[in-house]
Amino acid sequence: MARRYRISVLPGDGIGPEITEAALSVVEAATRGLRGVQLKYDEHDAGADRYCRTGQALPDEVLADCCRADAVLLAAIGLPDVRKPDGTEVQPDMMVGLRRALGLYAGVRPVKLYPGVKSPLNTAEAGIDLVIIRENLEGLFASFGGGCLVNDEVATDTLVVTREGTRRVAEYAFQLAARRNGRPLDGRRSVTCVDKANVFRSFAFFRKVFLEVAARHPRVTANCAYVDAMSLFLVQDPAAYDVLMMENQFGDILSDLGAGIVGGLGMAPSSEIGDGRALFQPSHGSAPTLAGRNIANPLAMILSASMMFDWLGERHDDSEMTAVGRRIETAVERMLRHTPTRTPDLGGNNSTTDMARAVIDHLDC
């Protein structure tokens, strides 16, 4: 019987439809000729533009379809000028809603410097290939939609750390490190807990649970670092790190720093992983000033699709899906190494379409 996978696709807003089209063209080329596999893509209208038209950014039926799908491929959502009556943007509601509904507790942000892409760091010569693991459902983001404002004078939000929430994301981090090739510096597999355990009780507890999990993974080195120090270390010596695990807000911030040292957000794919469910998306936003101009960098979206196939392969023990994921990433690497094709964010003058075609041309090199 044919193996069937159904992907919910959310092109979203701004440059989202353009980079979705580019990524799906690469996916179609990379999966052409597969035998015994059926891939179905169900595209849905969701995001800020839909909110303007209907008053709903993420309709119940779209959310339900995402929950039923084998994976979700999301481009970019939100527009800075589209706001709810309380003045906040639509995007956080939609993303937090998806994460909570799908139980996506591990935010996975690869930080990898590909050949042919310039880093602003002189220290990048040793290589940059690390992953930031962001606990996705707790931390400061647990206050989303809550918090307290008293008499327009005092505002509070509560940071939440639970044993189970920390344990499961730590387990994911160590399992990921065990599958990777280790840090560029010496190949050692390691997980570093990034926290503020010297000041806050919640982070001291976060570190305590991390170290309990680490004791069950003796083949992977466990380290700890304070978040302010890690902001320095990632600039000074990124090759010394393999997997970094941290609370939600810290992960939100450091993942953008990570993107900055490997060419920008156009080179920053991501995945959000739960127990049996996953969502894949570029780390960047909708970039409305670039929309419709065919100049947005599609590589973060293409690499997110690569991560999707790798996850499908691992989850379903399907070597063909794993091979598709590797094939797409290898094509991106070859294209960047051997051609001058670059969108403006990478210093070139090529289009979104040019980049996708160049990746396709290197699928079978």
Short mmCIF file of C-alpha atoms in Angstrom, two decimals:
data_model
loop_
_atom_site.label_atom_id
_atom_site.label_comp_id
_atom_site.label_asym_id
_atom_site.label_seq_id
_atom_site.Cartn_x
_atom_site.Cartn_y
_atom_site.Cartn_z
CA MET A 1 0.00 0.00 0.00
CA ALA A 2 1.12 3.53 -0.73
CA ARG A 3 2.34 5.60 2.20
CA ARG A 4 0.28 8.77 2.39
CA TYR A 5 1.25 12.08 3.95
CA ARG A 6 -0.98 15.12 4.08
CA ILE A 7 0.52 18.53 4.71
CA SER A 8 -1.47 21.59 5.78
CA VAL A 9 0.05 24.60 4.04
CA LEU A 10 -0.48 28.13 5.36
CA PRO A 11 1.09 30.71 2.99
CA GLY A 12 -0.03 33.56 5.23
CA ASP A 13 0.79 37.21 4.64
CA GLY A 14 3.31 39.50 2.97
CA ILE A 15 6.05 37.50 1.28
CA GLY A 16 4.45 34.27 2.53
CA PRO A 17 2.72 33.26 -0.73
CA GLU A 18 5.88 33.94 -2.77
CA ILE A 19 8.23 31.90 -0.62
CA THR A 20 5.60 29.14 -0.32
CA GLU A 21 5.41 28.88 -4.11
CA ALA A 22 9.21 28.77 -4.31
CA ALA A 23 9.52 26.10 -1.62
CA LEU A 24 6.78 23.91 -3.07
CA SER A 25 8.44 24.07 -6.49
CA VAL A 26 11.61 22.67 -4.90
CA VAL A 27 9.63 20.05 -2.98
CA GLU A 28 7.83 18.96 -6.16
CA ALA A 29 11.14 18.54 -7.97
CA ALA A 30 12.75 16.72 -5.05
CA THR A 31 9.87 14.25 -4.67
CA ARG A 32 9.25 13.63 -8.36
CA GLY A 33 9.54 9.93 -9.12
CA LEU A 34 9.00 8.66 -5.59
CA ARG A 35 7.36 5.26 -5.60
CA GLY A 36 4.86 4.07 -3.04
CA VAL A 37 4.43 7.56 -1.55
CA GLN A 38 1.54 9.95 -1.95
CA LEU A 39 1.97 13.56 -0.83
CA LYS A 40 -1.05 15.84 -0.57
CA TYR A 41 -0.88 19.55 0.19
CA ASP A 42 -3.99 21.32 1.51
CA GLU A 43 -3.55 25.09 1.32
CA HIS A 44 -5.48 27.32 3.73
CA ASP A 45 -6.22 31.01 3.97
CA ALA A 46 -5.11 32.24 7.40
CA GLY A 47 -3.35 35.26 8.84
CA ALA A 48 -3.66 39.03 9.09
CA ASP A 49 -5.06 39.51 5.60
CA ARG A 50 -7.85 37.05 6.36
CA TYR A 51 -8.45 38.84 9.67
CA CYS A 52 -9.05 42.08 7.75
CA ARG A 53 -11.59 40.39 5.51
CA THR A 54 -13.39 38.13 7.96
CA GLY A 55 -12.44 39.09 11.52
CA GLN A 56 -10.74 35.70 12.01
CA ALA A 57 -7.03 35.01 11.54
CA LEU A 58 -7.18 31.28 12.23
CA PRO A 59 -10.68 29.81 11.72
CA ASP A 60 -11.63 26.74 13.71
CA GLU A 61 -11.82 24.59 10.58
CA VAL A 62 -8.28 25.53 9.57
CA LEU A 63 -6.95 24.79 13.05
CA ALA A 64 -8.78 21.44 13.01
CA ASP A 65 -7.21 20.55 9.68
CA CYS A 66 -3.76 21.42 11.03
CA CYS A 67 -4.40 19.09 13.96
CA ARG A 68 -5.39 16.24 11.61
CA ALA A 69 -2.50 16.73 9.15
CA ASP A 70 0.76 14.79 9.21
CA ALA A 71 2.62 18.11 9.34
CA VAL A 72 2.03 21.85 8.97
CA LEU A 73 4.09 24.03 6.63
CA LEU A 74 3.67 27.70 7.52
CA ALA A 75 5.26 30.61 5.64
CA ALA A 76 4.80 33.98 7.36
CA ILE A 77 1.88 35.56 9.18
CA GLY A 78 1.06 38.98 10.51
CA LEU A 79 1.15 42.53 9.20
CA PRO A 80 2.31 45.40 11.44
CA ASP A 81 -0.61 47.64 10.48
CA VAL A 82 -3.25 44.98 11.14
CA ARG A 83 -4.13 45.08 14.81
CA LYS A 84 -6.90 43.94 17.10
CA PRO A 85 -9.02 46.41 19.06
CA ASP A 86 -6.60 46.17 22.01
CA GLY A 87 -3.73 47.38 19.79
CA THR A 88 -1.82 44.06 19.59
CA GLU A 89 -0.93 42.29 16.36
CA VAL A 90 -2.73 39.23 15.04
CA GLN A 91 0.41 37.13 14.65
CA PRO A 92 1.04 36.24 18.32
CA ASP A 93 -2.54 35.04 18.78
CA MET A 94 -2.25 32.75 15.79
CA MET A 95 1.19 31.33 16.60
CA VAL A 96 0.53 30.75 20.28
CA GLY A 97 -2.84 29.24 19.36
CA LEU A 98 -1.23 26.79 16.94
CA ARG A 99 1.47 25.83 19.42
CA ARG A 100 -0.99 25.19 22.21
CA ALA A 101 -3.51 23.30 20.06
CA LEU A 102 -0.82 21.07 18.55
CA GLY A 103 1.19 20.69 21.76
CA LEU A 104 4.39 21.95 20.11
CA TYR A 105 6.69 22.16 23.11
CA ALA A 106 10.09 22.26 21.39
CA GLY A 107 10.99 25.17 19.13
CA VAL A 108 13.97 24.07 17.02
CA ARG A 109 16.11 26.79 15.40
CA PRO A 110 19.16 25.58 13.44
CA VAL A 111 21.99 28.12 13.29
CA LYS A 112 24.20 26.96 10.41
CA LEU A 113 26.64 28.90 8.27
CA TYR A 114 26.50 27.50 4.74
CA PRO A 115 29.46 27.75 2.36
CA GLY A 116 29.24 30.83 0.20
CA VAL A 117 27.30 32.84 2.82
CA LYS A 118 29.17 35.55 4.68
CA SER A 119 29.05 35.88 8.44
CA PRO A 120 29.72 39.23 10.14
CA LEU A 121 31.99 37.36 12.59
CA ASN A 122 35.72 36.92 12.18
CA THR A 123 35.33 33.89 14.45
CA ALA A 124 33.17 32.10 11.87
CA GLU A 125 36.17 30.49 10.17
CA ALA A 126 35.94 27.53 12.53
CA GLY A 127 32.37 26.93 11.36
CA ILE A 128 28.94 27.55 12.85
CA ASP A 129 26.55 24.62 13.18
CA LEU A 130 24.44 24.65 16.31
CA VAL A 131 20.77 24.34 17.24
CA ILE A 132 18.78 26.48 19.64
CA ILE A 133 16.01 24.56 21.40
CA ARG A 134 13.35 26.88 22.78
CA GLU A 135 10.85 25.57 25.34
CA ASN A 136 7.75 26.61 23.46
CA LEU A 137 4.74 26.56 25.77
CA GLU A 138 5.89 27.86 29.16
CA GLY A 139 8.31 30.47 30.43
CA LEU A 140 7.28 34.08 30.04
CA PHE A 141 5.01 33.17 27.11
CA ALA A 142 2.76 31.27 29.52
CA SER A 143 1.40 34.72 30.41
CA PHE A 144 0.26 35.37 26.85
CA GLY A 145 -3.36 36.45 26.96
CA GLY A 146 -3.13 36.89 30.72
CA GLY A 147 -0.97 39.15 32.80
CA CYS A 148 -2.32 41.88 35.01
CA LEU A 149 -2.71 45.63 34.60
CA VAL A 150 -3.80 47.50 37.73
CA ASN A 151 -5.23 51.04 37.46
CA ASP A 152 -3.00 51.81 34.51
CA GLU A 153 -0.12 51.98 36.99
CA VAL A 154 1.27 48.47 37.46
CA ALA A 155 1.61 45.66 34.93
CA THR A 156 2.78 42.10 35.62
CA ASP A 157 3.36 38.92 33.66
CA THR A 158 4.24 35.59 35.27
CA LEU A 159 7.06 33.32 34.12
CA VAL A 160 6.07 29.67 34.48
CA VAL A 161 8.44 26.69 34.65
CA THR A 162 7.11 23.18 35.30
CA ARG A 163 9.01 19.95 35.86
CA GLU A 164 7.23 18.13 33.04
CA GLY A 165 7.56 20.99 30.57
CA THR A 166 11.28 21.27 31.25
CA ARG A 167 11.86 17.51 31.29
CA ARG A 168 10.33 16.86 27.90
CA VAL A 169 12.16 19.68 26.11
CA ALA A 170 15.43 18.62 27.77
CA GLU A 171 14.87 15.03 26.63
CA TYR A 172 14.29 16.30 23.11
CA ALA A 173 17.50 18.35 23.26
CA PHE A 174 19.64 15.39 24.36
CA GLN A 175 18.08 13.05 21.81
CA LEU A 176 18.77 15.61 19.08
CA ALA A 177 22.39 16.04 20.21
CA ALA A 178 22.87 12.27 20.09
CA ARG A 179 21.86 12.29 16.39
CA ARG A 180 24.03 15.23 15.38
CA ASN A 181 27.73 15.36 14.50
CA GLY A 182 28.68 17.45 17.51
CA ARG A 183 30.13 20.92 17.73
CA PRO A 184 32.38 22.19 14.92
CA LEU A 185 35.23 22.83 17.36
CA ASP A 186 35.96 19.17 18.11
CA GLY A 187 32.94 17.01 17.21
CA ARG A 188 31.88 16.63 20.85
CA ARG A 189 28.14 16.20 21.31
CA SER A 190 26.85 18.59 23.93
CA VAL A 191 23.75 20.30 25.29
CA THR A 192 24.08 23.64 27.08
CA CYS A 193 21.33 24.88 29.36
CA VAL A 194 21.01 28.66 28.97
CA ASP A 195 19.29 30.33 31.92
CA LYS A 196 19.52 32.96 34.66
CA ALA A 197 19.79 30.48 37.53
CA ASN A 198 21.97 32.81 39.60
CA VAL A 199 19.09 35.25 40.11
CA PHE A 200 15.70 33.62 39.62
CA ARG A 201 14.26 30.62 41.45
CA SER A 202 12.34 29.56 38.32
CA PHE A 203 15.56 29.33 36.32
CA ALA A 204 17.39 27.52 39.13
CA PHE A 205 14.60 24.93 38.95
CA PHE A 206 14.86 24.85 35.14
CA ARG A 207 18.59 24.05 35.48
CA LYS A 208 17.95 21.44 38.21
CA VAL A 209 15.54 19.49 35.99
CA PHE A 210 17.92 19.85 33.02
CA LEU A 211 20.76 18.28 35.03
CA GLU A 212 18.50 15.42 36.15
CA VAL A 213 17.76 14.65 32.49
CA ALA A 214 21.44 15.05 31.58
CA ALA A 215 22.35 12.29 34.05
CA ARG A 216 20.34 9.87 31.88
CA HIS A 217 22.40 10.79 28.79
CA PRO A 218 26.04 10.20 29.81
CA ARG A 219 27.28 10.08 26.20
CA VAL A 220 26.30 13.71 25.64
CA THR A 221 28.19 16.42 27.53
CA ALA A 222 25.99 18.72 29.62
CA ASN A 223 26.93 22.34 30.28
CA CYS A 224 25.20 25.40 31.72
CA ALA A 225 25.59 29.10 30.95
CA TYR A 226 23.85 32.33 31.87
CA VAL A 227 21.91 33.94 29.05
CA ASP A 228 23.82 37.23 29.17
CA ALA A 229 27.12 35.37 28.93
CA MET A 230 25.80 33.21 26.09
CA SER A 231 24.96 36.35 24.12
CA LEU A 232 28.69 37.09 24.28
CA PHE A 233 29.88 33.52 23.65
CA LEU A 234 27.80 33.11 20.49
CA VAL A 235 29.61 36.06 18.98
CA GLN A 236 33.07 35.19 20.29
CA ASP A 237 33.19 31.42 19.75
CA PRO A 238 30.08 29.91 18.10
CA ALA A 239 32.01 26.79 17.05
CA ALA A 240 32.17 25.75 20.70
CA TYR A 241 28.44 24.97 20.82
CA ASP A 242 26.25 22.13 19.60
CA VAL A 243 22.72 22.24 21.11
CA LEU A 244 21.52 25.09 23.33
CA MET A 245 18.33 24.65 25.39
CA MET A 246 16.51 27.55 27.01
CA GLU A 247 13.28 29.11 28.22
CA ASN A 248 10.77 30.51 25.74
CA GLN A 249 11.61 34.22 25.83
CA PHE A 250 15.38 33.65 25.91
CA GLY A 251 15.01 31.34 22.91
CA ASP A 252 12.97 33.95 21.05
CA ILE A 253 15.79 36.47 21.47
CA LEU A 254 18.90 34.32 21.01
CA SER A 255 17.53 32.61 17.90
CA ASP A 256 17.49 35.98 16.13
CA LEU A 257 21.05 36.61 17.27
CA GLY A 258 21.89 33.19 15.85
CA ALA A 259 20.33 34.09 12.51
CA GLY A 260 22.37 37.30 12.45
CA ILE A 261 25.69 35.43 12.59
CA VAL A 262 24.84 33.07 9.69
CA GLY A 263 23.55 35.49 7.06
CA GLY A 264 20.28 36.78 8.46
CA LEU A 265 16.72 35.60 8.89
CA GLY A 266 16.53 34.52 5.25
CA MET A 267 18.88 31.68 6.25
CA ALA A 268 16.96 30.73 9.40
CA PRO A 269 14.58 27.76 9.13
CA SER A 270 12.77 26.33 12.12
CA SER A 271 10.48 23.60 13.36
CA GLU A 272 8.12 23.31 16.29
CA ILE A 273 7.84 19.79 17.61
CA GLY A 274 5.33 18.01 19.81
CA ASP A 275 4.43 14.40 20.51
CA GLY A 276 3.45 13.21 17.05
CA ARG A 277 2.77 16.67 15.62
CA ALA A 278 5.02 19.29 14.08
CA LEU A 279 4.98 22.63 12.32
CA PHE A 280 7.71 24.00 10.04
CA GLN A 281 8.31 27.62 9.16
CA PRO A 282 11.03 30.17 8.42
CA SER A 283 12.02 32.23 11.43
CA HIS A 284 11.45 35.54 9.68
CA GLY A 285 8.29 37.60 9.48
CA SER A 286 6.05 38.59 6.59
CA ALA A 287 8.24 41.51 5.38
CA PRO A 288 5.35 43.43 3.80
CA THR A 289 7.68 45.99 2.18
CA LEU A 290 9.10 43.16 0.04
CA ALA A 291 5.78 41.54 -0.80
CA GLY A 292 4.94 41.20 -4.48
CA ARG A 293 8.43 42.17 -5.63
CA ASN A 294 9.86 38.65 -6.08
CA ILE A 295 13.04 39.52 -4.17
CA ALA A 296 12.53 37.76 -0.82
CA ASN A 297 15.01 35.05 0.12
CA PRO A 298 13.15 31.70 0.00
CA LEU A 299 15.95 29.58 1.50
CA ALA A 300 14.65 29.64 5.09
CA MET A 301 11.31 28.34 3.79
CA ILE A 302 13.00 25.74 1.57
CA LEU A 303 15.19 24.56 4.46
CA SER A 304 12.13 24.40 6.73
CA ALA A 305 10.55 22.06 4.18
CA SER A 306 13.74 20.00 4.30
CA MET A 307 13.36 19.74 8.07
CA MET A 308 9.75 18.65 7.58
CA PHE A 309 10.73 15.68 5.44
CA ASP A 310 13.49 14.72 7.85
CA TRP A 311 10.95 14.73 10.70
CA LEU A 312 8.41 12.72 8.70
CA GLY A 313 11.10 10.18 7.93
CA GLU A 314 12.12 9.85 11.56
CA ARG A 315 8.57 9.72 12.89
CA HIS A 316 7.33 7.15 10.40
CA ASP A 317 10.60 5.24 9.96
CA ASP A 318 10.45 6.20 6.29
CA SER A 319 13.90 6.36 4.73
CA GLU A 320 12.55 7.93 1.53
CA MET A 321 11.20 10.92 3.41
CA THR A 322 14.51 11.29 5.24
CA ALA A 323 16.33 11.12 1.91
CA VAL A 324 14.12 13.88 0.46
CA GLY A 325 14.98 16.14 3.38
CA ARG A 326 18.69 15.55 2.94
CA ARG A 327 18.42 15.97 -0.82
CA ILE A 328 16.86 19.41 -0.47
CA GLU A 329 19.41 20.67 2.05
CA THR A 330 22.29 19.29 -0.01
CA ALA A 331 20.95 21.09 -3.08
CA VAL A 332 20.82 24.37 -1.13
CA GLU A 333 24.39 23.84 0.04
CA ARG A 334 25.64 23.04 -3.47
CA MET A 335 23.87 26.04 -4.95
CA LEU A 336 25.38 28.40 -2.40
CA ARG A 337 28.83 26.88 -2.78
CA HIS A 338 28.98 26.78 -6.58
CA THR A 339 26.86 29.66 -7.89
CA PRO A 340 26.68 33.43 -7.37
CA THR A 341 22.88 33.30 -7.20
CA ARG A 342 21.83 35.50 -4.28
CA THR A 343 18.79 37.58 -3.32
CA PRO A 344 19.39 41.17 -2.16
CA ASP A 345 19.57 40.26 1.54
CA LEU A 346 22.64 38.15 0.71
CA GLY A 347 24.25 40.87 -1.40
CA GLY A 348 22.97 39.78 -4.82
CA ASN A 349 20.32 40.89 -7.27
CA ASN A 350 18.55 37.62 -8.02
CA SER A 351 14.87 36.99 -7.50
CA THR A 352 12.96 34.60 -5.26
CA THR A 353 12.20 32.56 -8.36
CA ASP A 354 15.86 32.54 -9.43
CA MET A 355 16.90 31.10 -6.07
CA ALA A 356 14.31 28.34 -6.20
CA ARG A 357 15.31 27.40 -9.74
CA ALA A 358 18.98 27.35 -8.77
CA VAL A 359 18.24 24.96 -5.90
CA ILE A 360 16.24 22.72 -8.25
CA ASP A 361 19.15 22.72 -10.72
CA HIS A 362 21.41 21.34 -7.98
CA LEU A 363 19.15 18.52 -6.77
CA ASP A 364 20.94 15.96 -8.91
CA CYS A 365 24.44 17.43 -9.16
#
